[in-house]
Coordinates of C-alpha atoms and ligand atoms in Angstrom, one line a residue:
M29 CA -0.7 35.9 27.7
S30 CA -3.1 38.9 28.4
G31 CA -3.2 41.8 30.6
N32 CA -0.6 44.7 30.5
G33 CA 2.3 42.4 32.6
V34 CA 6.0 42.7 31.8
V35 CA 7.2 40.6 29.1
D36 CA 10.8 39.7 27.7
I37 CA 10.4 41.6 24.5
T38 CA 8.1 44.3 23.1
I39 CA 8.2 44.0 19.4
L40 CA 7.2 47.2 17.5
G41 CA 5.7 46.4 14.1
A42 CA 4.0 43.0 12.8
G43 CA 5.4 43.2 9.3
P44 CA 7.3 40.0 8.2
T45 CA 10.4 41.2 10.5
G46 CA 8.3 41.7 13.7
L47 CA 6.5 38.2 12.9
A48 CA 9.9 36.5 12.6
A49 CA 11.5 37.9 15.5
A50 CA 8.2 36.9 17.6
Y51 CA 9.1 33.3 16.3
Y52 CA 12.8 33.3 17.4
A53 CA 11.9 34.9 20.9
G54 CA 8.9 32.2 21.3
H55 CA 11.2 29.4 20.3
R56 CA 13.9 30.4 23.0
N57 CA 10.8 30.6 25.5
A58 CA 11.0 34.4 26.0
T59 CA 7.3 36.1 27.0
V60 CA 6.4 38.5 23.9
R61 CA 4.1 41.4 23.3
I62 CA 3.7 42.9 19.6
V63 CA 2.5 46.4 19.1
E64 CA 1.1 47.4 15.8
S65 CA -0.4 50.7 14.6
L66 CA -2.6 49.2 11.9
E67 CA -5.8 47.1 12.5
Q68 CA -4.1 43.8 11.1
I69 CA -0.6 42.2 10.8
G70 CA 1.8 41.7 7.8
G71 CA 3.4 45.2 7.3
Q72 CA 3.8 46.6 4.1
V73 CA 3.2 43.3 2.4
A74 CA -0.3 42.9 3.4
A75 CA -0.9 46.7 3.5
T76 CA 0.0 47.4 0.0
Y77 CA 0.6 44.3 -2.2
P78 CA -1.2 41.4 -0.8
E79 CA -2.2 39.9 -4.1
K80 CA 1.1 40.2 -5.5
H81 CA 3.5 37.3 -6.3
I82 CA 6.9 37.4 -4.5
Y83 CA 9.8 35.4 -5.8
D84 CA 13.0 36.1 -3.7
V85 CA 11.9 34.6 -0.3
A86 CA 13.9 31.4 0.4
G87 CA 11.9 28.5 0.4
H88 CA 9.0 30.1 -1.6
P89 CA 9.8 30.2 -5.6
K90 CA 6.5 31.8 -6.0
I91 CA 4.3 33.0 -3.1
L92 CA 1.3 35.8 -2.7
G93 CA 2.0 38.4 -0.4
Q94 CA -0.7 37.7 1.7
K95 CA -0.4 34.2 1.6
L96 CA 3.5 34.7 2.7
V97 CA 2.9 36.9 5.9
D98 CA -0.3 34.3 6.8
L99 CA 2.5 31.8 7.0
C100 CA 4.6 34.2 9.1
A101 CA 1.6 35.1 11.3
D102 CA 1.2 31.0 11.8
Q103 CA 4.9 30.5 12.8
G104 CA 5.6 33.6 14.5
L105 CA 2.4 33.8 16.9
Q106 CA 2.2 30.2 17.6
Y107 CA 4.0 30.4 21.2
G108 CA 0.9 32.9 22.3
A109 CA 2.5 36.4 21.7
D110 CA 0.2 39.1 22.8
V111 CA -0.9 41.4 19.8
R112 CA -2.1 45.0 20.0
L113 CA -3.4 46.0 17.0
G114 CA -4.4 49.6 16.4
E115 CA -2.0 50.9 18.7
E116 CA 0.9 53.4 17.6
A117 CA 4.1 54.1 19.8
A118 CA 4.3 57.3 21.0
T119 CA 7.1 57.5 24.0
L120 CA 9.8 55.4 25.2
E121 CA 11.0 55.5 29.0
R122 CA 12.9 53.7 31.3
V123 CA 11.1 52.9 34.4
G124 CA 12.4 50.9 37.6
Q125 CA 10.2 48.1 39.2
N126 CA 11.2 45.8 42.1
G127 CA 15.1 46.7 41.5
D128 CA 14.9 46.0 37.5
E129 CA 15.3 48.4 35.0
L130 CA 12.3 48.2 32.4
L131 CA 11.3 49.6 29.1
A132 CA 7.9 51.8 29.4
L133 CA 6.6 52.0 25.7
T134 CA 3.2 54.2 25.8
T135 CA 0.9 54.4 22.5
H136 CA -1.1 57.1 21.2
Q137 CA -4.0 55.2 22.6
G138 CA -3.0 55.7 26.1
N139 CA -1.5 52.1 27.0
T140 CA 1.9 51.8 28.8
Y141 CA 3.5 48.4 28.0
L142 CA 6.7 47.3 30.3
S143 CA 9.4 44.9 29.0
R144 CA 12.8 44.1 29.5
T145 CA 14.1 44.7 25.7
L146 CA 12.5 46.2 22.8
I147 CA 12.9 45.1 19.2
V148 CA 11.9 47.8 16.7
T149 CA 10.5 46.6 13.6
A150 CA 8.6 49.4 12.4
G151 CA 9.4 49.3 8.7
H152 CA 9.3 52.6 7.2
G153 CA 7.5 54.0 10.3
A154 CA 3.6 54.4 10.7
F155 CA 2.4 54.8 7.1
E156 CA -0.6 56.0 5.8
P157 CA -2.2 56.1 2.2
R158 CA -1.7 59.7 0.1
K159 CA -5.2 61.0 -0.4
L160 CA -6.8 63.2 -2.9
G161 CA -6.9 66.8 -1.7
I162 CA -10.7 67.0 -1.8
E163 CA -12.3 68.3 1.2
G164 CA -14.1 65.6 3.6
I165 CA -12.5 63.0 1.7
D166 CA -12.2 60.7 4.8
E167 CA -15.9 60.6 5.1
W168 CA -15.9 58.5 2.1
E169 CA -13.5 55.5 3.8
G170 CA -15.7 52.5 4.3
K171 CA -18.3 53.7 1.8
G172 CA -16.9 53.0 -1.5
L173 CA -13.4 54.8 -1.1
H174 CA -10.6 52.5 -0.8
Y175 CA -6.6 53.0 -0.9
V176 CA -5.6 49.2 -1.2
V177 CA -7.1 46.5 -3.0
R178 CA -7.2 43.5 -0.7
E179 CA -9.4 40.9 -2.4
K180 CA -10.4 41.2 -5.7
E181 CA -13.5 39.6 -4.9
T182 CA -14.8 42.9 -3.4
F183 CA -14.9 44.6 -6.7
R184 CA -16.5 41.9 -8.5
A185 CA -19.2 43.6 -10.8
K186 CA -18.7 47.0 -9.3
Q187 CA -18.3 50.3 -11.4
C188 CA -14.5 51.0 -10.5
V189 CA -12.6 54.0 -10.7
I190 CA -8.8 53.6 -10.3
V191 CA -6.7 56.9 -9.8
G192 CA -3.0 56.8 -10.0
G193 CA -0.3 56.7 -12.9
G194 CA 2.2 54.1 -10.9
D195 CA 2.6 50.4 -11.0
S196 CA -0.2 49.7 -8.5
A197 CA -2.7 51.7 -10.5
L198 CA -1.9 49.8 -13.7
D199 CA -1.6 46.3 -12.1
W200 CA -5.0 46.7 -10.6
T201 CA -6.6 48.2 -13.5
L202 CA -5.4 44.8 -15.4
G203 CA -6.0 42.8 -12.3
L204 CA -9.7 43.6 -12.1
Q205 CA -10.8 44.4 -15.6
D206 CA -11.8 40.7 -16.0
T207 CA -14.4 40.7 -12.7
A208 CA -15.3 44.4 -12.1
Q209 CA -18.0 46.0 -14.5
P210 CA -16.7 47.3 -17.7
P211 CA -15.2 49.6 -18.4
I212 CA -12.7 50.3 -15.7
R213 CA -11.9 54.1 -15.7
L214 CA -8.1 54.7 -14.9
V215 CA -7.8 58.5 -14.2
H216 CA -4.3 59.9 -14.0
R217 CA -3.5 63.6 -13.8
R218 CA -0.7 63.4 -16.4
D219 CA -0.7 61.9 -19.9
R220 CA 2.7 60.1 -19.1
F221 CA 2.5 57.2 -16.6
R222 CA 5.5 55.9 -14.4
A223 CA 4.2 52.4 -14.6
L224 CA 5.8 49.4 -16.8
E225 CA 5.2 50.1 -20.5
S226 CA 4.3 46.5 -21.0
S227 CA 1.5 47.1 -18.5
L228 CA 0.6 50.5 -20.0
D229 CA 0.3 48.6 -23.7
E230 CA -2.1 46.0 -21.9
A231 CA -4.3 48.6 -20.6
R232 CA -4.6 50.4 -24.4
R233 CA -5.3 47.0 -25.5
L234 CA -8.0 46.4 -23.2
E235 CA -9.2 49.9 -23.9
E236 CA -10.0 49.1 -27.5
E237 CA -12.0 46.0 -26.3
G238 CA -13.9 48.4 -24.0
R239 CA -13.0 46.8 -20.9
V240 CA -10.9 50.1 -19.7
R241 CA -11.0 53.4 -20.3
I242 CA -7.8 55.8 -19.8
M243 CA -8.6 59.3 -18.9
T244 CA -5.8 61.8 -18.7
P245 CA -5.1 64.7 -17.9
C246 CA -7.7 64.1 -15.6
E247 CA -8.5 64.4 -11.9
V248 CA -11.3 63.1 -9.7
R249 CA -13.0 66.4 -8.2
E250 CA -16.0 65.4 -6.4
L251 CA -17.6 62.3 -4.9
H252 CA -21.4 61.6 -4.8
G253 CA -24.0 59.2 -3.2
G254 CA -26.5 58.5 -1.0
N255 CA -27.5 56.2 1.7
G256 CA -24.2 56.1 3.0
R257 CA -22.9 54.8 -0.3
L258 CA -20.7 56.2 -3.0
E259 CA -22.4 56.2 -6.4
A260 CA -20.6 58.5 -8.7
V261 CA -17.9 60.8 -9.2
T262 CA -16.7 63.9 -11.0
I263 CA -13.9 63.7 -13.2
E264 CA -12.2 66.9 -14.8
N265 CA -10.2 66.7 -17.9
T266 CA -7.8 69.8 -16.6
Q267 CA -6.5 70.4 -20.5
A268 CA -10.0 70.4 -22.1
K269 CA -11.7 72.1 -19.3
T270 CA -14.5 69.9 -19.3
T271 CA -16.2 67.8 -16.4
E272 CA -17.9 64.4 -16.6
Q273 CA -19.8 62.6 -13.6
V274 CA -19.5 58.6 -14.2
G275 CA -21.2 56.0 -12.1
C276 CA -18.7 54.8 -9.5
D277 CA -19.3 51.8 -6.7
A278 CA -15.4 52.0 -5.8
L279 CA -13.0 54.9 -5.9
I280 CA -9.6 53.0 -5.5
T281 CA -6.8 55.8 -5.2
L282 CA -3.6 54.2 -5.6
L283 CA -1.3 57.3 -5.2
G284 CA 1.4 55.5 -2.9
F285 CA 1.8 55.8 0.8
V286 CA 3.6 58.4 3.0
S287 CA 5.2 57.2 6.1
H288 CA 7.4 58.6 8.8
L289 CA 9.1 57.4 11.8
G290 CA 7.3 59.8 14.1
A291 CA 7.5 59.5 17.4
I292 CA 10.3 56.8 17.4
A293 CA 12.8 59.4 16.0
D294 CA 12.2 61.6 19.1
W295 CA 13.8 58.9 21.5
G296 CA 16.9 60.0 21.1
L297 CA 18.1 56.9 19.2
E298 CA 20.8 57.4 16.8
L299 CA 19.8 57.6 13.4
E300 CA 21.0 56.3 10.0
G301 CA 20.0 59.1 7.6
K302 CA 16.4 60.3 8.1
R303 CA 14.5 57.2 8.1
Q304 CA 16.5 54.6 9.8
I305 CA 17.5 53.5 13.1
K306 CA 21.5 53.2 13.1
I307 CA 22.4 49.5 14.4
D308 CA 25.2 47.3 14.5
P309 CA 24.4 44.4 12.2
T310 CA 26.3 42.0 14.1
T311 CA 23.9 42.0 17.1
C312 CA 20.9 44.7 16.2
R313 CA 21.9 47.0 19.0
T314 CA 21.0 50.6 18.6
S315 CA 22.5 53.4 20.6
M316 CA 20.1 52.5 23.5
P317 CA 20.7 49.9 26.0
R318 CA 18.4 46.8 25.7
V319 CA 16.9 48.6 22.4
Y320 CA 17.2 46.4 19.1
A321 CA 16.2 47.0 15.5
A322 CA 15.7 44.8 12.5
G323 CA 14.2 45.0 9.1
D324 CA 13.5 47.9 7.0
V325 CA 13.9 50.3 10.1
A326 CA 17.2 49.2 10.9
G327 CA 20.0 51.0 8.9
Y328 CA 24.0 50.8 8.4
P329 CA 26.1 51.2 5.5
G330 CA 25.1 48.7 2.6
K331 CA 21.8 47.6 4.1
I332 CA 19.5 46.0 1.7
T333 CA 16.0 46.3 2.6
L334 CA 14.5 42.9 1.7
I335 CA 12.0 40.6 3.7
T336 CA 14.8 38.0 3.8
V337 CA 17.2 40.6 5.2
G338 CA 14.5 41.6 7.8
M339 CA 14.3 37.8 8.9
G340 CA 17.7 37.2 9.0
E341 CA 18.2 40.3 11.2
A342 CA 15.3 39.5 13.6
A343 CA 17.1 36.3 14.5
I344 CA 20.2 38.1 15.4
A345 CA 17.8 40.7 17.4
A346 CA 15.9 38.1 19.1
N347 CA 19.0 36.0 20.4
N348 CA 20.7 39.0 21.3
A349 CA 18.1 40.6 23.3
I350 CA 17.5 37.1 24.9
A351 CA 21.1 36.6 25.8
E352 CA 21.1 40.1 27.4
I353 CA 18.3 39.2 29.4
R354 CA 19.7 36.1 30.8
G355 CA 23.3 37.1 30.8
E356 CA 24.2 34.3 28.2
K357 CA 26.1 33.9 25.7
V358 CA 24.6 34.4 22.1
Q359 CA 24.3 31.0 20.7
P360 CA 21.8 29.8 18.0
K361 CA 19.4 27.0 19.0
Y362 CA 18.4 24.6 16.4
S363 CA 14.8 24.3 15.9
T364 CA 14.8 20.7 14.7
D365 CA 13.4 18.0 16.8
Ligands
LIG2 C1 5.4 47.3 -3.7 C2 6.3 46.6 -3.0 C3 6.9 45.3 -3.4 C4 8.1 44.7 -2.7 N1 8.3 43.5 -3.2 C5 9.5 42.9 -2.4 C6 9.8 41.9 -2.9 O1 9.4 41.2 -3.9 N2 10.7 40.9 -2.0 C7 11.2 41.4 -0.8 O2 12.1 41.1 -0.2 N3 10.6 42.9 -0.4 C8 9.8 43.4 -1.1 N4 9.6 44.6 -0.8 C9 10.0 45.0 0.5 C10 9.4 44.4 1.7 O3 8.1 44.5 1.6 C11 9.8 45.0 3.3 O4 11.3 45.0 3.1 C12 9.4 44.2 4.6 O5 7.7 44.4 4.3 C13 9.7 44.8 5.6 O6 9.4 44.2 6.4 P1 9.2 45.1 8.2 O7 8.7 44.0 8.9 O8 10.7 45.2 8.3 O9 8.7 46.1 7.8 P2 7.2 46.5 7.2 O10 6.7 45.5 6.4 O11 6.9 47.8 6.9 O12 6.2 46.4 8.9 C14 6.5 47.4 9.6 C15 5.3 47.4 10.6 O13 5.4 48.4 11.8 C16 4.1 49.0 12.0 N5 4.9 50.4 12.7 C17 5.4 51.5 12.3 N6 5.6 52.5 13.0 C18 4.8 52.0 14.0 C19 4.2 52.5 15.1 N7 5.0 53.9 15.5 N8 3.7 52.0 16.3 C20 3.1 50.8 15.8 N9 3.5 49.9 14.9 C21 4.0 50.9 13.8 C22 3.8 49.5 10.7 O14 2.2 49.5 10.8 C23 4.1 47.9 10.1 O15 2.9 47.2 10.1 C24 8.5 45.4 -1.3 C25 8.0 46.6 -0.8 C26 6.9 47.4 -1.6 C27 6.3 48.5 -1.0

């Protein structure tokens, strides 16, 4: 499928829920376009925990995050969905075409996509990493500054400085210490960590072996480099008021993500709280005709935001959207052959 032609269903967000919706839609011979603000598919799973194991997705006793979303993509994209990456949804309007009423989704990148229905699977909304408050920090992206660890191999034999006090910072300190150049420096602005105590105990044990150095209460103040590559960072101990410059090829700041529904919240959809679109869970309909929502972004009393729940809602949303387009009764169609 190519070009900007009218499709049956636009799916907004290529996380596990959006990919599941694409599968169910394709299985029912509906045409699909997926619009995703990130340059990759896989949603939160690929963006924030690709190398962590997940244990609670049905049929997968234990699976790496990236592996799960790769399988979701294999399954969801097999019917040829048109995937548009790097496009953040901005406005939603209703337009008439040849007597049909269509939904027109326009992105911040200036493209307009027409469809008969829309399924919003936007998770927590467009999200971006929380950044260090250092002027010009963005210039270091792609030159040694990382907001996520996608592949452990990227950091092999590198001098790594990890910033953060939560589970991600501790997990990756432990996860990289056997392949990165020792010691990995773990910098946190407080003495107390929010991470699991057992992880912190392990980091302290590794510190005794010289593989890890825990630096608190410390903050990264400056980045230094040449030839377009990061070479060192200046770290301040905010209690002792001392600074130290350490060699650093990879500065990994794991300070969490900030997310916001952004423009979606201004479309006039009834919301559930501040961060979710209100749906009827029996149909996944929102307050707007022909607009459905599923997954983390969809809210109702008692909602549990889990991958499995999002996948179930994806099936409900896609089947209801198709029934609405075709004027049929909603009924499941088994995939077995
Ligand atoms: C650290 C961590 C561990 C977790 N562990 C588990 C677990 O073990 N088991 C489990 O079931 N769940 C777990 N979860 C929760 C799980 O990741 C989510 O429930 C799941 O990712 C929701 O999928 P989704 O497709 O609904 O949303 P998301 O995965 O958030 O995907 C939404 C996508 O929509 C895109 N998007 C948002 N706004 C726009 C826009 N305006 N325009 C275009 N694209 C947009 C986003 O970029 C994103 O790619 C965990 C979450 C975290 C953070």
